PDB file of C-alpha atoms in Angstrom:
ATOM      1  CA  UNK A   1      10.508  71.782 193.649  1.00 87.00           C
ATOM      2  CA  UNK A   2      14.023  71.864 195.122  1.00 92.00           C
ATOM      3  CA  UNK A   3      16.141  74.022 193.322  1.00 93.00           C
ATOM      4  CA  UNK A   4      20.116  75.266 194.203  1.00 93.00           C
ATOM      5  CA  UNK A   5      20.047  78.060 197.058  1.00 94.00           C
ATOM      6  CA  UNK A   6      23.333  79.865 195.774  1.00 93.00           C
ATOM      7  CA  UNK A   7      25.329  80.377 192.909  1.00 94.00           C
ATOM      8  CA  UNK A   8      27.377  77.628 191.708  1.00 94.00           C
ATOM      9  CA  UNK A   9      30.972  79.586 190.963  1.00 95.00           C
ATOM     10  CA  UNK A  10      33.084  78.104 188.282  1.00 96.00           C
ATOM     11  CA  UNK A  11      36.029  77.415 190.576  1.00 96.00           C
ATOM     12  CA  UNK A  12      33.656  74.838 192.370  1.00 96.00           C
ATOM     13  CA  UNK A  13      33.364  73.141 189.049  1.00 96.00           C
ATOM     14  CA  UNK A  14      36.869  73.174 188.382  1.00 96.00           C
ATOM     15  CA  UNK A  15      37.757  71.803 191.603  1.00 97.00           C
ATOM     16  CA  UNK A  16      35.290  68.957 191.082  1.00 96.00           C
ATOM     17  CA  UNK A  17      36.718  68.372 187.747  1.00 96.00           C
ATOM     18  CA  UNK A  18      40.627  68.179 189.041  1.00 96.00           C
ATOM     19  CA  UNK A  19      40.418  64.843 189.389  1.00 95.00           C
ATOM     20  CA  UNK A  20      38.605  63.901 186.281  1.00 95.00           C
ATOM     21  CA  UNK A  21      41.833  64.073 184.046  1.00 94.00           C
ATOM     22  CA  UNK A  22      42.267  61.220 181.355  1.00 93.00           C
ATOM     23  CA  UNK A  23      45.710  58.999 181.146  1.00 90.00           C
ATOM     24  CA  UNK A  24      46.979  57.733 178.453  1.00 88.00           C
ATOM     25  CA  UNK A  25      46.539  54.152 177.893  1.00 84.00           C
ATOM     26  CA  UNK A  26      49.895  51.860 179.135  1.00 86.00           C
ATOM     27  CA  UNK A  27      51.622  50.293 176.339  1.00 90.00           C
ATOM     28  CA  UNK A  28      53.452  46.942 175.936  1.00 90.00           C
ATOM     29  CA  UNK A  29      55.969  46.291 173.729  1.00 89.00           C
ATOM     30  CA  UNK A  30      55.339  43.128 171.208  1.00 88.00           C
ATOM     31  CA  UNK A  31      58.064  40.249 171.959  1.00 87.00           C
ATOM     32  CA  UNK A  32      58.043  39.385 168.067  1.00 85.00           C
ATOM     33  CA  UNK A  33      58.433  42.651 166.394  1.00 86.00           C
ATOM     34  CA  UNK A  34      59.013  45.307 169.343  1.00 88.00           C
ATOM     35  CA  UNK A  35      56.337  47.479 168.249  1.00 88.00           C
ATOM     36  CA  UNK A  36      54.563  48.773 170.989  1.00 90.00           C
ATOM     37  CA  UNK A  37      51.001  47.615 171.250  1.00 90.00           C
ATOM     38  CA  UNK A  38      48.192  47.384 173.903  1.00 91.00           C
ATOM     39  CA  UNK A  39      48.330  44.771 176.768  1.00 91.00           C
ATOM     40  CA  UNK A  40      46.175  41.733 176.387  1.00 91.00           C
ATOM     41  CA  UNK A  41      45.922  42.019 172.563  1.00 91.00           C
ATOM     42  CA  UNK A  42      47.165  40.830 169.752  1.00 90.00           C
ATOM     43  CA  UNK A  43      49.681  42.631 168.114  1.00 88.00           C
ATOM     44  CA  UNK A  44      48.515  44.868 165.301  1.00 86.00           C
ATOM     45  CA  UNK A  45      51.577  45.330 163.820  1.00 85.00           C
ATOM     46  CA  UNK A  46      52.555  41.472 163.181  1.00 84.00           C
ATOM     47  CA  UNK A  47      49.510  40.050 164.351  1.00 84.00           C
ATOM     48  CA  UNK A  48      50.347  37.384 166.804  1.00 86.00           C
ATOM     49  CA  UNK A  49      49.070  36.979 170.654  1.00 87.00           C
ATOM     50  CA  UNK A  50      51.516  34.839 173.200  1.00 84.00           C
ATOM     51  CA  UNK A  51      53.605  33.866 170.523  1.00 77.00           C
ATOM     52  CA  UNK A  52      51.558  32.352 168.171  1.00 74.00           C
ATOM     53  CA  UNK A  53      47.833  33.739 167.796  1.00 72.00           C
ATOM     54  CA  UNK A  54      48.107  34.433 164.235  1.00 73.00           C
ATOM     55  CA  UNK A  55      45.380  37.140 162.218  1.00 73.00           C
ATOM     56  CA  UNK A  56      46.462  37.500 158.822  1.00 70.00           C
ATOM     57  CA  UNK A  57      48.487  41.274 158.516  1.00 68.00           C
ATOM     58  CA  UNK A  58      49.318  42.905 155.137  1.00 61.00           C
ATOM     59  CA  UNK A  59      52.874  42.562 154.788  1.00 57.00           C
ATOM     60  CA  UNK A  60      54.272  44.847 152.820  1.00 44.00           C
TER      61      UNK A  60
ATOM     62  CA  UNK B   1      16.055  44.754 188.596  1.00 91.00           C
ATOM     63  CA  UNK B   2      18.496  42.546 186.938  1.00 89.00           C
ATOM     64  CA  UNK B   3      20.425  41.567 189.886  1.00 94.00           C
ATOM     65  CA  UNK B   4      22.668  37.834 189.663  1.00 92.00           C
ATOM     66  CA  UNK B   5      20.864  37.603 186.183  1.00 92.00           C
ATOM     67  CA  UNK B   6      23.841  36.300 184.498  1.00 90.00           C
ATOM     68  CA  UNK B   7      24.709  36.616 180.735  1.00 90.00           C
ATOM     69  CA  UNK B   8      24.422  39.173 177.752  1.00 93.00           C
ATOM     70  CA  UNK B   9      21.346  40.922 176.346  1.00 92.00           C
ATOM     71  CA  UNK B  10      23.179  42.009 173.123  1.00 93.00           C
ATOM     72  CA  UNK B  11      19.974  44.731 172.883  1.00 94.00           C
ATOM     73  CA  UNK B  12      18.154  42.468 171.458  1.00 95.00           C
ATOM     74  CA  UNK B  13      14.948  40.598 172.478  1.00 96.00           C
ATOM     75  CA  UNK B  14      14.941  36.360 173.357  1.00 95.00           C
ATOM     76  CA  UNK B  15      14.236  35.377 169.858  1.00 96.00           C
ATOM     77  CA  UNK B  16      16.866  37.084 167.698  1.00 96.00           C
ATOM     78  CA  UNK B  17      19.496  36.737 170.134  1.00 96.00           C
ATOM     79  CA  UNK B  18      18.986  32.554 170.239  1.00 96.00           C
ATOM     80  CA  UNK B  19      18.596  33.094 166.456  1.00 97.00           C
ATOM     81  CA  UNK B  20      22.508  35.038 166.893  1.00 97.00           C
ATOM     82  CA  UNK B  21      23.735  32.443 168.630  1.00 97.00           C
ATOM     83  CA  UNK B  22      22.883  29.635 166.847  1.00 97.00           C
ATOM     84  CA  UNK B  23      24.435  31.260 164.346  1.00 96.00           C
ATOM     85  CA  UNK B  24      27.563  32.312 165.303  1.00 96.00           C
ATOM     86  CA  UNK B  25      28.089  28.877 167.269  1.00 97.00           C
ATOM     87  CA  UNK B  26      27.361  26.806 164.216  1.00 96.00           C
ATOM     88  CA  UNK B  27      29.917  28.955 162.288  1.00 96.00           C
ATOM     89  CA  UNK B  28      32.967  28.452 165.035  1.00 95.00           C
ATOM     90  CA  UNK B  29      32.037  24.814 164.802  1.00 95.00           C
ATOM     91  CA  UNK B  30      32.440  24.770 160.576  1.00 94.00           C
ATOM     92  CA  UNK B  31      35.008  27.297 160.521  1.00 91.00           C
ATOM     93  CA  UNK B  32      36.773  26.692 163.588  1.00 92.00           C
ATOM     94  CA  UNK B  33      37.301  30.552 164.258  1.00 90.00           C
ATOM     95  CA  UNK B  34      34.977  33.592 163.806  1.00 93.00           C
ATOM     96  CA  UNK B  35      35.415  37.150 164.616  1.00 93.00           C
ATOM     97  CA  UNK B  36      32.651  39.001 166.517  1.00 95.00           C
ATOM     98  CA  UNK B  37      32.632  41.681 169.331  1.00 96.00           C
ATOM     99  CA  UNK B  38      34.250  40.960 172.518  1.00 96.00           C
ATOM    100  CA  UNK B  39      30.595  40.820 174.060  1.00 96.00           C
ATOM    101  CA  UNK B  40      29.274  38.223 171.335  1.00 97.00           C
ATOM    102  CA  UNK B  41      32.322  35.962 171.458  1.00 96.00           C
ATOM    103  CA  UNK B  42      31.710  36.144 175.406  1.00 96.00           C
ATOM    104  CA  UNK B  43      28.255  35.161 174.976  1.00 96.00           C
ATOM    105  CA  UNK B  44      28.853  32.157 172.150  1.00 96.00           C
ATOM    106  CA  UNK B  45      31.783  30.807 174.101  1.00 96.00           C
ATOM    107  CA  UNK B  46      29.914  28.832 176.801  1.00 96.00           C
ATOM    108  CA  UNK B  47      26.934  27.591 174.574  1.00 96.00           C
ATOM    109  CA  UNK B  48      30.277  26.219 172.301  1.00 96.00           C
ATOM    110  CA  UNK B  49      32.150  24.222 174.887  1.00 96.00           C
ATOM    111  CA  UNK B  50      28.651  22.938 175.706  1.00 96.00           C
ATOM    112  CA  UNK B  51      28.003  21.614 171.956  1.00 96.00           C
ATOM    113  CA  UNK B  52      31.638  19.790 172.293  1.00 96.00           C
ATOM    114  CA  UNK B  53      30.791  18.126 176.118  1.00 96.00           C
ATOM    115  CA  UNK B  54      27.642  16.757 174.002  1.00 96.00           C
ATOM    116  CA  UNK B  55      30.045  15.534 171.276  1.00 96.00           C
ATOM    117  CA  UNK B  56      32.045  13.853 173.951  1.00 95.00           C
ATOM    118  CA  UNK B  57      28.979  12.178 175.559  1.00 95.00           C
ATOM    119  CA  UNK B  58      28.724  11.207 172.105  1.00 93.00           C
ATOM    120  CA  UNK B  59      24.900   9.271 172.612  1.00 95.00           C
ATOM    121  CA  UNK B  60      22.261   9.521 170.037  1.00 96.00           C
ATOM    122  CA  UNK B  61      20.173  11.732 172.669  1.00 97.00           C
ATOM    123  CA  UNK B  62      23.152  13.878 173.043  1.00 96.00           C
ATOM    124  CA  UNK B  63      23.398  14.498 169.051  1.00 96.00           C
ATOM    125  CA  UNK B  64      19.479  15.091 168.878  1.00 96.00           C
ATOM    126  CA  UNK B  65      20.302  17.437 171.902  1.00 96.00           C
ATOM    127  CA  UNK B  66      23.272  19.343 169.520  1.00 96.00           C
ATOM    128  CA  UNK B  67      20.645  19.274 166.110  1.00 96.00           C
ATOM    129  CA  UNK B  68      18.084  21.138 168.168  1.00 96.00           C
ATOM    130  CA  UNK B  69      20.556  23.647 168.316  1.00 96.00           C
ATOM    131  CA  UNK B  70      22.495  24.072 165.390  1.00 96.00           C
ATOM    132  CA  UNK B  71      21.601  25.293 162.278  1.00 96.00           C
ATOM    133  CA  UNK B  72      23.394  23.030 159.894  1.00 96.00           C
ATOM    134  CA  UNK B  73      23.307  19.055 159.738  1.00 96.00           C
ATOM    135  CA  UNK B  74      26.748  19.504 158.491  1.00 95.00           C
ATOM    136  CA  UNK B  75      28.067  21.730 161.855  1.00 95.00           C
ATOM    137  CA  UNK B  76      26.449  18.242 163.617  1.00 96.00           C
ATOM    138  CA  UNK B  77      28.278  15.628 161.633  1.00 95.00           C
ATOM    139  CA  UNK B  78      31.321  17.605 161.843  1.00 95.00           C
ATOM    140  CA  UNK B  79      30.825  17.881 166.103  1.00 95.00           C
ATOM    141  CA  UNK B  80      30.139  14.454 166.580  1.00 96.00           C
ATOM    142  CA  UNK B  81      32.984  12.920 164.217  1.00 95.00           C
ATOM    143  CA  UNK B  82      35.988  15.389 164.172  1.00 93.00           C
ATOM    144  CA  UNK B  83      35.678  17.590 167.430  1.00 94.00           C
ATOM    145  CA  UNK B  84      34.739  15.229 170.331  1.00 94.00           C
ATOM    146  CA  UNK B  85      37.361  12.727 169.930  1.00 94.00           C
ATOM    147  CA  UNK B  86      39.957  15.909 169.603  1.00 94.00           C
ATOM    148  CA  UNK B  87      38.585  16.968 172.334  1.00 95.00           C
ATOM    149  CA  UNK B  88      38.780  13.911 174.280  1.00 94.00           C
ATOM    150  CA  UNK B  89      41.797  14.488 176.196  1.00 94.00           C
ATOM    151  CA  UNK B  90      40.767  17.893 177.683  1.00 93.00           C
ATOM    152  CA  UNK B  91      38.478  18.944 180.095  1.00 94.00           C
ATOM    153  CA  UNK B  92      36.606  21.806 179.868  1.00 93.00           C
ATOM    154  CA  UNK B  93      38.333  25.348 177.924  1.00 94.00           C
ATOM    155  CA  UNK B  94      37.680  24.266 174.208  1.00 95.00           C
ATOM    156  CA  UNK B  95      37.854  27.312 172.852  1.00 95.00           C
ATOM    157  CA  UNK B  96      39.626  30.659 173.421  1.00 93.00           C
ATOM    158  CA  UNK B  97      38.622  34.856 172.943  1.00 94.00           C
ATOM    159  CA  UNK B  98      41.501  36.614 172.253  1.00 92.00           C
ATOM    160  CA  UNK B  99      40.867  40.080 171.891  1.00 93.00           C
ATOM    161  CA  UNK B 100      41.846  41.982 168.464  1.00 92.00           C
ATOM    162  CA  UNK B 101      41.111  45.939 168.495  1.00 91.00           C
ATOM    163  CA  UNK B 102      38.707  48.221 167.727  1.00 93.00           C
ATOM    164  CA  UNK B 103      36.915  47.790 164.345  1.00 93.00           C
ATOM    165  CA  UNK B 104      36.342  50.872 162.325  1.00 92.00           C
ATOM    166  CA  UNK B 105      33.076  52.632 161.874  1.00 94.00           C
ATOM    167  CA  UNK B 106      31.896  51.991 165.185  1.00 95.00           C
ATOM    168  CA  UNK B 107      34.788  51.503 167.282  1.00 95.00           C
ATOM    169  CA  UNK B 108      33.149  48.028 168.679  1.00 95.00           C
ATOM    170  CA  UNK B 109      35.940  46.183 170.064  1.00 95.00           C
ATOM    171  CA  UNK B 110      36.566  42.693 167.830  1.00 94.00           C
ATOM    172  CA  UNK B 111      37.644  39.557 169.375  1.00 94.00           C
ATOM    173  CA  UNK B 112      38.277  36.317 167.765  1.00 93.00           C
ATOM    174  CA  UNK B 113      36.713  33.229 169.213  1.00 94.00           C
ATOM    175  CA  UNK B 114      38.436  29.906 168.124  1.00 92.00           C
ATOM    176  CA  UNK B 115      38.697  26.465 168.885  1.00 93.00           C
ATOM    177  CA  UNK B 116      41.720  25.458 171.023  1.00 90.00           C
ATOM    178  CA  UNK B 117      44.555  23.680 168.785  1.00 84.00           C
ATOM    179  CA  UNK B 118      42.770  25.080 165.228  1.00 80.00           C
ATOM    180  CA  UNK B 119      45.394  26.540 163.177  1.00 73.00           C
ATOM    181  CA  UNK B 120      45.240  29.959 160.920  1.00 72.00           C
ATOM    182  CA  UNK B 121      44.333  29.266 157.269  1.00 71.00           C
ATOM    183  CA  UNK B 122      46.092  31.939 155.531  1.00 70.00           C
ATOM    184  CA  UNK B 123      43.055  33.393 152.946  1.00 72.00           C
ATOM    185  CA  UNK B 124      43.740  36.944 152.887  1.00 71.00           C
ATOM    186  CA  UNK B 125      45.675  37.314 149.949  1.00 73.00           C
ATOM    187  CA  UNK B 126      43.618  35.073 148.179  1.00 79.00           C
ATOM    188  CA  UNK B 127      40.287  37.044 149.786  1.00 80.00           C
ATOM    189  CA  UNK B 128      42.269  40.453 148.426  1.00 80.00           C
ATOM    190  CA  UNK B 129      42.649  39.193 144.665  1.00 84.00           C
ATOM    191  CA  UNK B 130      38.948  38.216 144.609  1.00 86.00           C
ATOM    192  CA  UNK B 131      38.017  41.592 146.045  1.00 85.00           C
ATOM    193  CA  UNK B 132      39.705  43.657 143.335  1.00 87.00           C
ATOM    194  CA  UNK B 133      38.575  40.998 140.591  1.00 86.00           C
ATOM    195  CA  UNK B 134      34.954  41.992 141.846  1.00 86.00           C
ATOM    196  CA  UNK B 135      35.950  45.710 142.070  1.00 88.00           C
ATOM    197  CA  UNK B 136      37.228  45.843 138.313  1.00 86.00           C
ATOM    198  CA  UNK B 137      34.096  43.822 137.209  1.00 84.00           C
ATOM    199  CA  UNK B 138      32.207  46.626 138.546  1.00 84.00           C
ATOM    200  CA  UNK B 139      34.128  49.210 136.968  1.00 83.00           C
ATOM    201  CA  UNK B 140      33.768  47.795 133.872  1.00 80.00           C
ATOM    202  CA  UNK B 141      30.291  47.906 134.164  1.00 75.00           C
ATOM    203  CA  UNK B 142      29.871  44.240 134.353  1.00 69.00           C
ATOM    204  CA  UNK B 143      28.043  41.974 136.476  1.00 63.00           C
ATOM    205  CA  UNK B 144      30.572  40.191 138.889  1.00 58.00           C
ATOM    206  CA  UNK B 145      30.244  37.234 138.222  1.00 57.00           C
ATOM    207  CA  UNK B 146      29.359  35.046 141.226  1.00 55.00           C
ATOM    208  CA  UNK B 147      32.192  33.137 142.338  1.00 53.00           C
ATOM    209  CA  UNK B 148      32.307  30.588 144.635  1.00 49.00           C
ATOM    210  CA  UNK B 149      31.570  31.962 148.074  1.00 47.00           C
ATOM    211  CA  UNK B 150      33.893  32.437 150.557  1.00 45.00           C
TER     212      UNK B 150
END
């Protein structure tokens, strides 16, 4: 069976994983209420989608 | 391999994911808008804008055709007479995913597929009330008494 022929050293990990970093996702801001909310969605905050995709929010 | 083997598996095997379908594609008919996962509304939104290019053809083979697919005679009648003359003027993109969030539980991104130029019915409120009315039945230690379904 194949098996590793030296020690793997932790830095060689870490350098593999440099580039492996997570980014935040990009936010839009909604034209109706200027919340900000996530591109290609509808709004979670007022609920509408190109200016008039309604679902029903709790107001309040 | 599954290579240019187009369309979604939804993990489930031939039978209960025509049986899905069906479903879901009879509902958007009736209630004009339904809200699934992004991967079901993908899936229904095809075999929809098919069921409304057989409403256009309009032919008695065409609504034997739409029948043999959906599960209510009602979702038929309501095809043939309502959505292919509003549909009439437009060719092709009857209906519409627009994508909603993340649902809670299982994180499962919801979309909501509708039918293009159907307007929202406001029922929440009305949906809340009922909720709590069923809620304080329970409390009470009463059987909820079975309104009319929603």
């Amino acid at each position: 069976m194949a098996n590793p022929k030296r020690r793997h050293s932790q830095r060689r990990t870490n350098n593999r994983r440099a580039h492996d970093a997570l980014r935040a996702a990009g936010l839009t801001e909604c034209p109706n209420c200027h919340e900000p909310k996530l591109p290609h969605r509808v709004c979670p905050h007022c609920g509408t989608y190109k200016g008039r995709e309604v679902i029903e929010v709790e107001e309040e | 391999m599954r290579h240019r083997k187009a369309g979604f598996k939804l993990g489930r095997n031939p039978a209960s994911r025509r049986a899905l379908l069906r479903g879901l594609v009879t509902s958007v008919i009736e209630q004009e808008r339904v809200i699934t996962t992004v991967t079901k509304a993908k899936a229904a939104k095809p075999l929809v804008d098919k069921m409304i290019t057989l409403a256009k053809r309009g032919t008695l083979h065409a609504r034997r055709q739409a029948a043999a697919f959906l599960q209510t005679p009602g979702a038929v009648r309501k095809l043939f007479d309502k959505l292919g003359p509003r549909f009439m003027p437009r060719n092709g993109g009857y209906t519409r995913v627009v994508r909603l969030g993340w649902r809670r539980g299982d994180g499962a991104e919801q979309a909501m597929l509708e039918l293009v130029g159907s307007e929202l019915v406001k029922r929440a409120a009305e949906r809340r009330r009922r909720r709590e009315e069923r809620l304080k039945a329970m409390r009470e230690g009463r059987e909820p008494e079975e309104s009319e379904k929603n």
